[in-house]
PDB file of C-alpha atoms in Angstrom:
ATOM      1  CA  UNK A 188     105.183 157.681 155.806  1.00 96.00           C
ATOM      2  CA  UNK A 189     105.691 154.169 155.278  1.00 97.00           C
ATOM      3  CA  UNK A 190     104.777 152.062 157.648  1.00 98.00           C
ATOM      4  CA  UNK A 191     105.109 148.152 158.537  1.00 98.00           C
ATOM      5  CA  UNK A 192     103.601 146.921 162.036  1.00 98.00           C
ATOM      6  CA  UNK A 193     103.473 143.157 162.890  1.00 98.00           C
ATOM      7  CA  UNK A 194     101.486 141.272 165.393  1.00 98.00           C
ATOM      8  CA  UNK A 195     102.810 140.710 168.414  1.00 98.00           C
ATOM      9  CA  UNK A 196     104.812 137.698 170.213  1.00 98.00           C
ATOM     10  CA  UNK A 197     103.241 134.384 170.105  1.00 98.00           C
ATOM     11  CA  UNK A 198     104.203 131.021 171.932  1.00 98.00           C
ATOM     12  CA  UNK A 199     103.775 127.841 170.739  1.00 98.00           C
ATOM     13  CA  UNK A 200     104.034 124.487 171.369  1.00 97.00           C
ATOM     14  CA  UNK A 201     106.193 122.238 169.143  1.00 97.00           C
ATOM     15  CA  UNK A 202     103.620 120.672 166.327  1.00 97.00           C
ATOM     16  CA  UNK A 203     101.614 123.515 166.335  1.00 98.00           C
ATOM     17  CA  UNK A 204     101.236 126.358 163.503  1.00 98.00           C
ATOM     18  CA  UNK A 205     101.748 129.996 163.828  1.00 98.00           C
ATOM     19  CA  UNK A 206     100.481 132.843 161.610  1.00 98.00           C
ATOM     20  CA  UNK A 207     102.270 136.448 161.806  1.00 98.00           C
ATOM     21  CA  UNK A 208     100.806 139.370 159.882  1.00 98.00           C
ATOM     22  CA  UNK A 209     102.436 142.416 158.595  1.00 98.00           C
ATOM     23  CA  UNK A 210      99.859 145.876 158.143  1.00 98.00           C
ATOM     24  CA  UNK A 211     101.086 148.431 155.895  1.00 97.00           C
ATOM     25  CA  UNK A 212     100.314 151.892 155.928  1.00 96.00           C
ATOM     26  CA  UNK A 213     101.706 154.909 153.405  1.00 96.00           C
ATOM     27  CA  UNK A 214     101.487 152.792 150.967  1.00 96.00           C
ATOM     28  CA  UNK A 215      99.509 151.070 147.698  1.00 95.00           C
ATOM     29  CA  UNK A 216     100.312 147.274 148.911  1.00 95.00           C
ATOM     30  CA  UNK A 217      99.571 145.517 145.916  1.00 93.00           C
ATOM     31  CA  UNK A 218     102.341 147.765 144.203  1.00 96.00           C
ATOM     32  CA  UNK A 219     105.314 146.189 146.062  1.00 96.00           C
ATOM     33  CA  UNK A 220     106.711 143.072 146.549  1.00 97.00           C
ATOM     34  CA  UNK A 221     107.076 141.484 150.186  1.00 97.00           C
ATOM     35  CA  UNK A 222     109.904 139.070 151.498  1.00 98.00           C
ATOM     36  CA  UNK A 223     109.783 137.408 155.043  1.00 98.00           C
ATOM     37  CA  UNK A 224     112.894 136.871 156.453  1.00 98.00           C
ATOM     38  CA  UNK A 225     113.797 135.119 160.163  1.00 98.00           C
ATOM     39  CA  UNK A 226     116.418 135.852 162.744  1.00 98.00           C
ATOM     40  CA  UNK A 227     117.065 133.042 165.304  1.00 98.00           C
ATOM     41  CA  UNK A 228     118.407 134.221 168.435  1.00 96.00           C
ATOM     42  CA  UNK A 229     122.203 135.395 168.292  1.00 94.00           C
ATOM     43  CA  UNK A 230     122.276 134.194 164.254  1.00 97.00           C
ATOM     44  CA  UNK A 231     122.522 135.526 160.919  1.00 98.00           C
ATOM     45  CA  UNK A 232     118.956 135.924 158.575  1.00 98.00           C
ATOM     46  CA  UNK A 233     117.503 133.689 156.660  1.00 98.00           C
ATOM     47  CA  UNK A 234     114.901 133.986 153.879  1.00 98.00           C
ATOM     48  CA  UNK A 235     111.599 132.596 153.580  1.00 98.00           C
ATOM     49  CA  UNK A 236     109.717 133.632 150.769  1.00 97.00           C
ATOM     50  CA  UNK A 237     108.095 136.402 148.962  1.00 98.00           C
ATOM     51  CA  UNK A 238     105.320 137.460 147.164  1.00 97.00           C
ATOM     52  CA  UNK A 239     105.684 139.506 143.536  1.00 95.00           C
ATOM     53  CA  UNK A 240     103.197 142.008 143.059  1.00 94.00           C
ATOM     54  CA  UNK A 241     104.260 142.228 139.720  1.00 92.00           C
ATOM     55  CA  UNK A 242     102.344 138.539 138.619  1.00 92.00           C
ATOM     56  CA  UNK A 243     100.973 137.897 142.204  1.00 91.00           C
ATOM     57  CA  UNK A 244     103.397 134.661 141.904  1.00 95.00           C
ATOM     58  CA  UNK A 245     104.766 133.173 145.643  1.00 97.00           C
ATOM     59  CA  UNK A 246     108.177 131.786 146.035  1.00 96.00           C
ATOM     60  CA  UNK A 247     109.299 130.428 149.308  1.00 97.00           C
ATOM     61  CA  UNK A 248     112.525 128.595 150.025  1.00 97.00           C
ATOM     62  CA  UNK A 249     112.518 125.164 149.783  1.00 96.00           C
ATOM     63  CA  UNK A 250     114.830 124.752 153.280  1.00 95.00           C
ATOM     64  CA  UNK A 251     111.057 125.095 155.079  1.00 94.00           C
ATOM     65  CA  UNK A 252     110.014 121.738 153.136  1.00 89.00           C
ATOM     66  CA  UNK A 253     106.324 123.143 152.229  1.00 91.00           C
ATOM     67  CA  UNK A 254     106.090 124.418 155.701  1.00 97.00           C
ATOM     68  CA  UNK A 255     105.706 127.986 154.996  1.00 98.00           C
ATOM     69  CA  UNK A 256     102.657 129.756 153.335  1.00 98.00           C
ATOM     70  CA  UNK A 257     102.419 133.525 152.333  1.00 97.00           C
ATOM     71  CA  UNK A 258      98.773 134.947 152.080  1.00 97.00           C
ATOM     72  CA  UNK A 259      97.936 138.904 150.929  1.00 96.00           C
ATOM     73  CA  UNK A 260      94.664 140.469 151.940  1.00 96.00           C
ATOM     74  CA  UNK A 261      94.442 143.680 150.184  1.00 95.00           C
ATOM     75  CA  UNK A 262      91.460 144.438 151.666  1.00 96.00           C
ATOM     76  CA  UNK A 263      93.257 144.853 154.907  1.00 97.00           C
ATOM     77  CA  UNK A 264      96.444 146.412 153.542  1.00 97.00           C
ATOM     78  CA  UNK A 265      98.106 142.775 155.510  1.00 98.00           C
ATOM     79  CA  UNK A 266     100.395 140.353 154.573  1.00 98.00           C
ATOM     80  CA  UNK A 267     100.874 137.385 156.434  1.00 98.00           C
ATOM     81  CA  UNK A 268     103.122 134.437 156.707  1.00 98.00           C
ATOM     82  CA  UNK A 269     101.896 130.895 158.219  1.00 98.00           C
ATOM     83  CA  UNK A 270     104.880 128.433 159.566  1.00 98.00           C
ATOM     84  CA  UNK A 271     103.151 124.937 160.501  1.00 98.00           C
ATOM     85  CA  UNK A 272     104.706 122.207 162.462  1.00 97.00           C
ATOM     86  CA  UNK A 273     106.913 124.425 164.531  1.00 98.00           C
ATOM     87  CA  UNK A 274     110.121 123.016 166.341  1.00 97.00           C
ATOM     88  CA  UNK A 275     112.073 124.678 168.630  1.00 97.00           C
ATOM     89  CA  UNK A 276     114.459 125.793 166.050  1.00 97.00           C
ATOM     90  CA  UNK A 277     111.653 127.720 164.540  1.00 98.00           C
ATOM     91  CA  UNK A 278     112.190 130.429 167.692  1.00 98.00           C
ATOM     92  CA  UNK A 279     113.277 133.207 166.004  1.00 98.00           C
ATOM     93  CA  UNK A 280     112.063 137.066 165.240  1.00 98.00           C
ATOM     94  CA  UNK A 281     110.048 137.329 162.392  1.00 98.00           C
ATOM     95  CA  UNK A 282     110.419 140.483 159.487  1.00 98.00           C
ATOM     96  CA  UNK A 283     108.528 141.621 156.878  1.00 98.00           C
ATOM     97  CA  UNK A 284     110.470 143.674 154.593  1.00 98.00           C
ATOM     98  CA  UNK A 285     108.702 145.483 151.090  1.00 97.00           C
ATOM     99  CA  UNK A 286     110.947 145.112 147.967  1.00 95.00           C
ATOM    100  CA  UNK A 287     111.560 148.729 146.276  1.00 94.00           C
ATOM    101  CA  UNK A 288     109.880 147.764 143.468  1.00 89.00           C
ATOM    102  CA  UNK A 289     107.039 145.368 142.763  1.00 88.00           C
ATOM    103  CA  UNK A 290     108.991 142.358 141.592  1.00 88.00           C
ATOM    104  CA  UNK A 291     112.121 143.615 143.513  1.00 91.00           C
ATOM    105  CA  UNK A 292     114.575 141.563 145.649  1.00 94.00           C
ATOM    106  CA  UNK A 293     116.266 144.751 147.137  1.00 94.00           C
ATOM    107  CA  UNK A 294     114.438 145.761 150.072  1.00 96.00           C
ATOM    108  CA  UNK A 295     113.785 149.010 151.960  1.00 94.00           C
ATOM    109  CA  UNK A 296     111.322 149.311 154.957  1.00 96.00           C
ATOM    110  CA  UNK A 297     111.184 146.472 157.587  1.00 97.00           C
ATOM    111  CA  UNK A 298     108.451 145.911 160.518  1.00 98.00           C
ATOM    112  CA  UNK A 299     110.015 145.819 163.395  1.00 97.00           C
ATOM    113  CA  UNK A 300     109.906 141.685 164.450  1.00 97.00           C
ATOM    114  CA  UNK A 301     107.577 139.144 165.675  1.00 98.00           C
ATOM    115  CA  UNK A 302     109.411 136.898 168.363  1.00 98.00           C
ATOM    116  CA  UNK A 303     107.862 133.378 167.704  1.00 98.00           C
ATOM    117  CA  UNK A 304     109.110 131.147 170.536  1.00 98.00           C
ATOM    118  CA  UNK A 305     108.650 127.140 170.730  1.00 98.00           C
ATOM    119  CA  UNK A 306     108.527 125.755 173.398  1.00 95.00           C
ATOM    120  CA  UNK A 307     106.299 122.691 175.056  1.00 89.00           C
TER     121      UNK A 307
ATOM    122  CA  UNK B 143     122.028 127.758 147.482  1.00 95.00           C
ATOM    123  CA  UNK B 144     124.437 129.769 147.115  1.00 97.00           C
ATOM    124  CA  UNK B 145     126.707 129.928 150.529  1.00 98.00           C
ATOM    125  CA  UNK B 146     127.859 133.247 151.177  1.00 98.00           C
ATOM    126  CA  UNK B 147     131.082 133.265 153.852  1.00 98.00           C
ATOM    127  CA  UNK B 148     132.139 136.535 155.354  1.00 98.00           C
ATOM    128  CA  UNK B 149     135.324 136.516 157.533  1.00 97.00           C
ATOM    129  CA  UNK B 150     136.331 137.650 160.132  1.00 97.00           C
ATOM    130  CA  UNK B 151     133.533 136.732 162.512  1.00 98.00           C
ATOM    131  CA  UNK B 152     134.387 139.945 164.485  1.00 98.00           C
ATOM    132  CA  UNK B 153     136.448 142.994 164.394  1.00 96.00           C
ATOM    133  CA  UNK B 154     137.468 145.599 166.508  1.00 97.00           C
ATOM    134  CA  UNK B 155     138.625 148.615 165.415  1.00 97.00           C
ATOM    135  CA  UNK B 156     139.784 151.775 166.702  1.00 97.00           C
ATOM    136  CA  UNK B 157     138.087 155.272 165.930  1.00 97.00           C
ATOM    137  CA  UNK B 158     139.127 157.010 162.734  1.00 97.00           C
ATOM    138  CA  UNK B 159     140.773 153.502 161.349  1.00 97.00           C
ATOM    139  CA  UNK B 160     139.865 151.625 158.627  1.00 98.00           C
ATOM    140  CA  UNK B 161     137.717 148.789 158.614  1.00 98.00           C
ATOM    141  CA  UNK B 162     137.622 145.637 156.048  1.00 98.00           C
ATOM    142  CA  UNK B 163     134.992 142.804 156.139  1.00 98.00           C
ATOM    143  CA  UNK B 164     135.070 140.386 153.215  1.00 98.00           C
ATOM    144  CA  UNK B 165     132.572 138.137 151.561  1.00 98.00           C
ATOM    145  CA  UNK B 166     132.533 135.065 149.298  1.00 98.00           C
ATOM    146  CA  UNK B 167     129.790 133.470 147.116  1.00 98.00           C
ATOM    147  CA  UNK B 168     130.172 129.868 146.295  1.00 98.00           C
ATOM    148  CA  UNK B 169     129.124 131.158 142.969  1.00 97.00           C
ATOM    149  CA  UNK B 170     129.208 134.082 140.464  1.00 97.00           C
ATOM    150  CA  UNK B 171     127.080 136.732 141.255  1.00 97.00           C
ATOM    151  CA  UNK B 172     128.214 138.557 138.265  1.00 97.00           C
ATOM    152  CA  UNK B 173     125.309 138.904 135.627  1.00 95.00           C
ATOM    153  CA  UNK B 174     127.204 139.102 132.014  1.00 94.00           C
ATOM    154  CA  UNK B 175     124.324 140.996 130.615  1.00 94.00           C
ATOM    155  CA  UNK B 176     124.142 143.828 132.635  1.00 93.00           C
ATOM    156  CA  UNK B 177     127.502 143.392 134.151  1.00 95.00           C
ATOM    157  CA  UNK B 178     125.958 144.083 137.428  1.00 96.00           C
ATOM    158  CA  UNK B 179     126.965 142.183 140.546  1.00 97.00           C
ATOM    159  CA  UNK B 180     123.530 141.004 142.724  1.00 97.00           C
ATOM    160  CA  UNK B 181     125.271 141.458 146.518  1.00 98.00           C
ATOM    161  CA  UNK B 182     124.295 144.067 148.756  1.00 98.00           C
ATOM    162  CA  UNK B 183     125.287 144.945 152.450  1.00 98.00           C
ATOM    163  CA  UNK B 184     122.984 145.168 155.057  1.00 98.00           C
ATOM    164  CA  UNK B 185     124.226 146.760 158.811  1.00 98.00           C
ATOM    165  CA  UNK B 186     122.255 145.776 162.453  1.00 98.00           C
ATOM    166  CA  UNK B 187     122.993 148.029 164.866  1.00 96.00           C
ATOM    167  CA  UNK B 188     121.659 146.145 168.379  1.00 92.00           C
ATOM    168  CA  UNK B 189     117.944 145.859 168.663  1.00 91.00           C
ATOM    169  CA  UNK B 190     117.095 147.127 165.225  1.00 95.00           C
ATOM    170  CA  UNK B 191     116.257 145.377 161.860  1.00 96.00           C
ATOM    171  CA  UNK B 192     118.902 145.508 159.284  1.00 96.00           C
ATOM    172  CA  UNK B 193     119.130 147.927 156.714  1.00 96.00           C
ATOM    173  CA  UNK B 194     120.427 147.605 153.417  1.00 96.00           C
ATOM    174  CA  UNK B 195     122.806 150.435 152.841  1.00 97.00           C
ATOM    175  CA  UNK B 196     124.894 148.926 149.895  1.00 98.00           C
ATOM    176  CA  UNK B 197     123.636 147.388 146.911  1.00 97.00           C
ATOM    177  CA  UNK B 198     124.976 146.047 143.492  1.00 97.00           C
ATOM    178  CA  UNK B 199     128.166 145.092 145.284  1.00 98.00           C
ATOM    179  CA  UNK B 200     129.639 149.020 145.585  1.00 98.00           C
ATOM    180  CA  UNK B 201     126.307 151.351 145.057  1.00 97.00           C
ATOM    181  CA  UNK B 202     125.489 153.396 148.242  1.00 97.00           C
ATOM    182  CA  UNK B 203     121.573 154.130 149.227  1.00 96.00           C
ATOM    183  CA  UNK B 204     120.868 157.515 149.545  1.00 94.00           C
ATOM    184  CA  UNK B 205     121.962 159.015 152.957  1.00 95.00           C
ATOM    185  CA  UNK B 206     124.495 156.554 153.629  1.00 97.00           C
ATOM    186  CA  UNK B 207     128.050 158.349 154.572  1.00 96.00           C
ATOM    187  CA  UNK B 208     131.129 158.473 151.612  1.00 95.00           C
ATOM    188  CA  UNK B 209     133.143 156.740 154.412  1.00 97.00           C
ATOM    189  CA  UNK B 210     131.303 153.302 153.641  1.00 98.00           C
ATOM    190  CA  UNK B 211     132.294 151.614 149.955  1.00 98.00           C
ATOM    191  CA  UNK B 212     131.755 148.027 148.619  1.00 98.00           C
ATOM    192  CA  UNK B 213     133.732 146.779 145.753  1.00 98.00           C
ATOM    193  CA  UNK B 214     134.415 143.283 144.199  1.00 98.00           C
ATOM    194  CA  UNK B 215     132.748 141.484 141.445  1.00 98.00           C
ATOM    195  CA  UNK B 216     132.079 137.738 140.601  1.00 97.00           C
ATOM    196  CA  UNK B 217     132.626 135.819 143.954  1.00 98.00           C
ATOM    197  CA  UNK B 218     134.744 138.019 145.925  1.00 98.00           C
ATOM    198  CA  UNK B 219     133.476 141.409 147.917  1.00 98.00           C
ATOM    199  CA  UNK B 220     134.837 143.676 149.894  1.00 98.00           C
ATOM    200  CA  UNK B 221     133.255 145.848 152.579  1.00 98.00           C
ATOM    201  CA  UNK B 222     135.555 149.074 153.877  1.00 98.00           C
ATOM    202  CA  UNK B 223     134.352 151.347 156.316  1.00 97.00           C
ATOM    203  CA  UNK B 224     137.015 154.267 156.341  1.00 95.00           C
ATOM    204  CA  UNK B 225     137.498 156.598 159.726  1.00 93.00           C
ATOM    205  CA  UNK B 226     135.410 154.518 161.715  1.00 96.00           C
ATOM    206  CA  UNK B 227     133.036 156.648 164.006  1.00 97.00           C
ATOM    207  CA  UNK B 228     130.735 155.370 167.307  1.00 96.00           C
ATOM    208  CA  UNK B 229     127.280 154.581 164.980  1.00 96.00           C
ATOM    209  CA  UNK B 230     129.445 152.289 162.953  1.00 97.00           C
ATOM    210  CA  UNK B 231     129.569 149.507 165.865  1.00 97.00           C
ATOM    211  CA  UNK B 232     126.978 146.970 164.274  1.00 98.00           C
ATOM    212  CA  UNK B 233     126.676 143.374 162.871  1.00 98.00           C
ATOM    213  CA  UNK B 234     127.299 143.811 158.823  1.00 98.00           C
ATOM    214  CA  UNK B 235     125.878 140.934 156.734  1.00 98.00           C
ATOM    215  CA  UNK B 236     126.427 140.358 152.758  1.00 98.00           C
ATOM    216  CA  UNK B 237     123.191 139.435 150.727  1.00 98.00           C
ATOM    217  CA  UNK B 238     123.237 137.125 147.400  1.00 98.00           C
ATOM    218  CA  UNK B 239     120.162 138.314 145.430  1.00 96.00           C
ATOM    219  CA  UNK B 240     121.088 136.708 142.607  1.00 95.00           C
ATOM    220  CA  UNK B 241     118.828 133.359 143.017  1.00 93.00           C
ATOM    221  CA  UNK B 242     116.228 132.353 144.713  1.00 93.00           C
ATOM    222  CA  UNK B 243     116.876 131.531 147.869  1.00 97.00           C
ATOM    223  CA  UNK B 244     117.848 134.887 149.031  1.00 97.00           C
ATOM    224  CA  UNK B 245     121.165 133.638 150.903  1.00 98.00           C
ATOM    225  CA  UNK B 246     123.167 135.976 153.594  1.00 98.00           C
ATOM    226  CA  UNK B 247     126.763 135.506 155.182  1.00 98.00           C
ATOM    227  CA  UNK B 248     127.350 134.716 158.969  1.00 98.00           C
ATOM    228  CA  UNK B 249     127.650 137.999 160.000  1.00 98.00           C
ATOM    229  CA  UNK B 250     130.667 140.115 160.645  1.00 98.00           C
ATOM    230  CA  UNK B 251     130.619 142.174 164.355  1.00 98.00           C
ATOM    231  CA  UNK B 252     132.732 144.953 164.379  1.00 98.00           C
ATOM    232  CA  UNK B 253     133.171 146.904 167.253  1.00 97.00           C
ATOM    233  CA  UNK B 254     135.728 149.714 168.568  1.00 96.00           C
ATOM    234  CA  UNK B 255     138.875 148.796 169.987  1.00 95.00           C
TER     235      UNK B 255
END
């Protein structure tokens, strides 16, 4: 079955970078897309980025100023997604979610959250 | 971006009514070419990821209940949940796919009266 598991919680101090990964299982992960979305605390979602499988292209949204990189090691069946110079309104829970296709923006399976919290 | 604007913030509705959450894009999401509308509806029940469980404005994933239906086109959209039952109590968010960045509404809480 399809499976995506995410590192666990990480706390960081305000300037510094974090890096969450995202290891798929029951599944070919160079054949589907990946989007990383964020949920701050009591808020609505908000998109990061993706990566299309299709082209291997990366799109991220330009709200994050450059701050956000997405990184695939097939190798390891692992996506990742690397915020740098975190504020405290970066505290939120972190989700990988696989498009249905491999340049899709509909999405089906999610992992189930890194909470990133900043804090000094 | 596109700014998507649900209303009401929260809802609360008793069991076996009807339920109506709306949703506005600040643009079209109406595609001409394929005449297919790029919104879909996700639902978070508490403690869980959302799931997507309408998409293409009014097409239902596979599983999900005849008692949910989306309809609209263009800018305006219209989530019903008909006969509402216990598992229904959730935050419901509308999605514009139609351009990069992936933009969702504020959220709409419904919950039983």
């Amino acid at each position: 079955q399809v499976q995506l598991v995410q590192s666990g919680a990480e706390v960081k101090n305000p300037g510094a970078s974090v890096k969450v990964s995202c290891r798929a299982s029951g599944y070919t992960l160079s054949y589907y897309a990946m989007h990383w979305v964020r949920q701050a605390p009591g808020q609505s979602l908000e998109w990061m980025g993706w990566i299309n499988s299709l082209n291997g292209n990366k799109e991220y949204s330009q709200r994050f100023q450059g701050r956000v990189t997405i990184t695939r090691d097939i190798s390891a069946s692992t996506d990742y997604v690397e915020l740098s110079s975190l504020t405290s309104e970066d505290t939120a829970l972190y989700y990988c979610v696989r498009g249905i296709g491999s340049d899709s923006w509909l999405w089906d399976y999610w992992g189930q959250g890194t909470l990133v919290t900043v804090s000094s | 971006d596109i700014v998507m604007t649900q209303s009401p913030d929260s809802l609360a509705v008793s069991l076996g009514e009807r339920a109506t959450i709306s949703c506005r894009s600040s643009q079209s999401l109406l595609k001409s070419s394929n005449n297919k509308n790029y919104l879909a509806w996700f639902q978070q029940r508490p403690g869980q990821p959302p799931k997507m469980f309408i998409s293409w404005a009014s097409t239902r994933e596979s599983g999900v209940p005849d008692r949910f239906s989306g309809s609209g086109s263009g800018t305006d959209f219209t989530l019903t949940i008909s006969g509402l039952q216990p598992e229904d109590v959730a935050v419901y968010y509308c999605q514009q796919y139609w351009s990069a960045p992936i933009t969702f509404g504020q959220g709409t809480r419904l919950e039983i009266k």
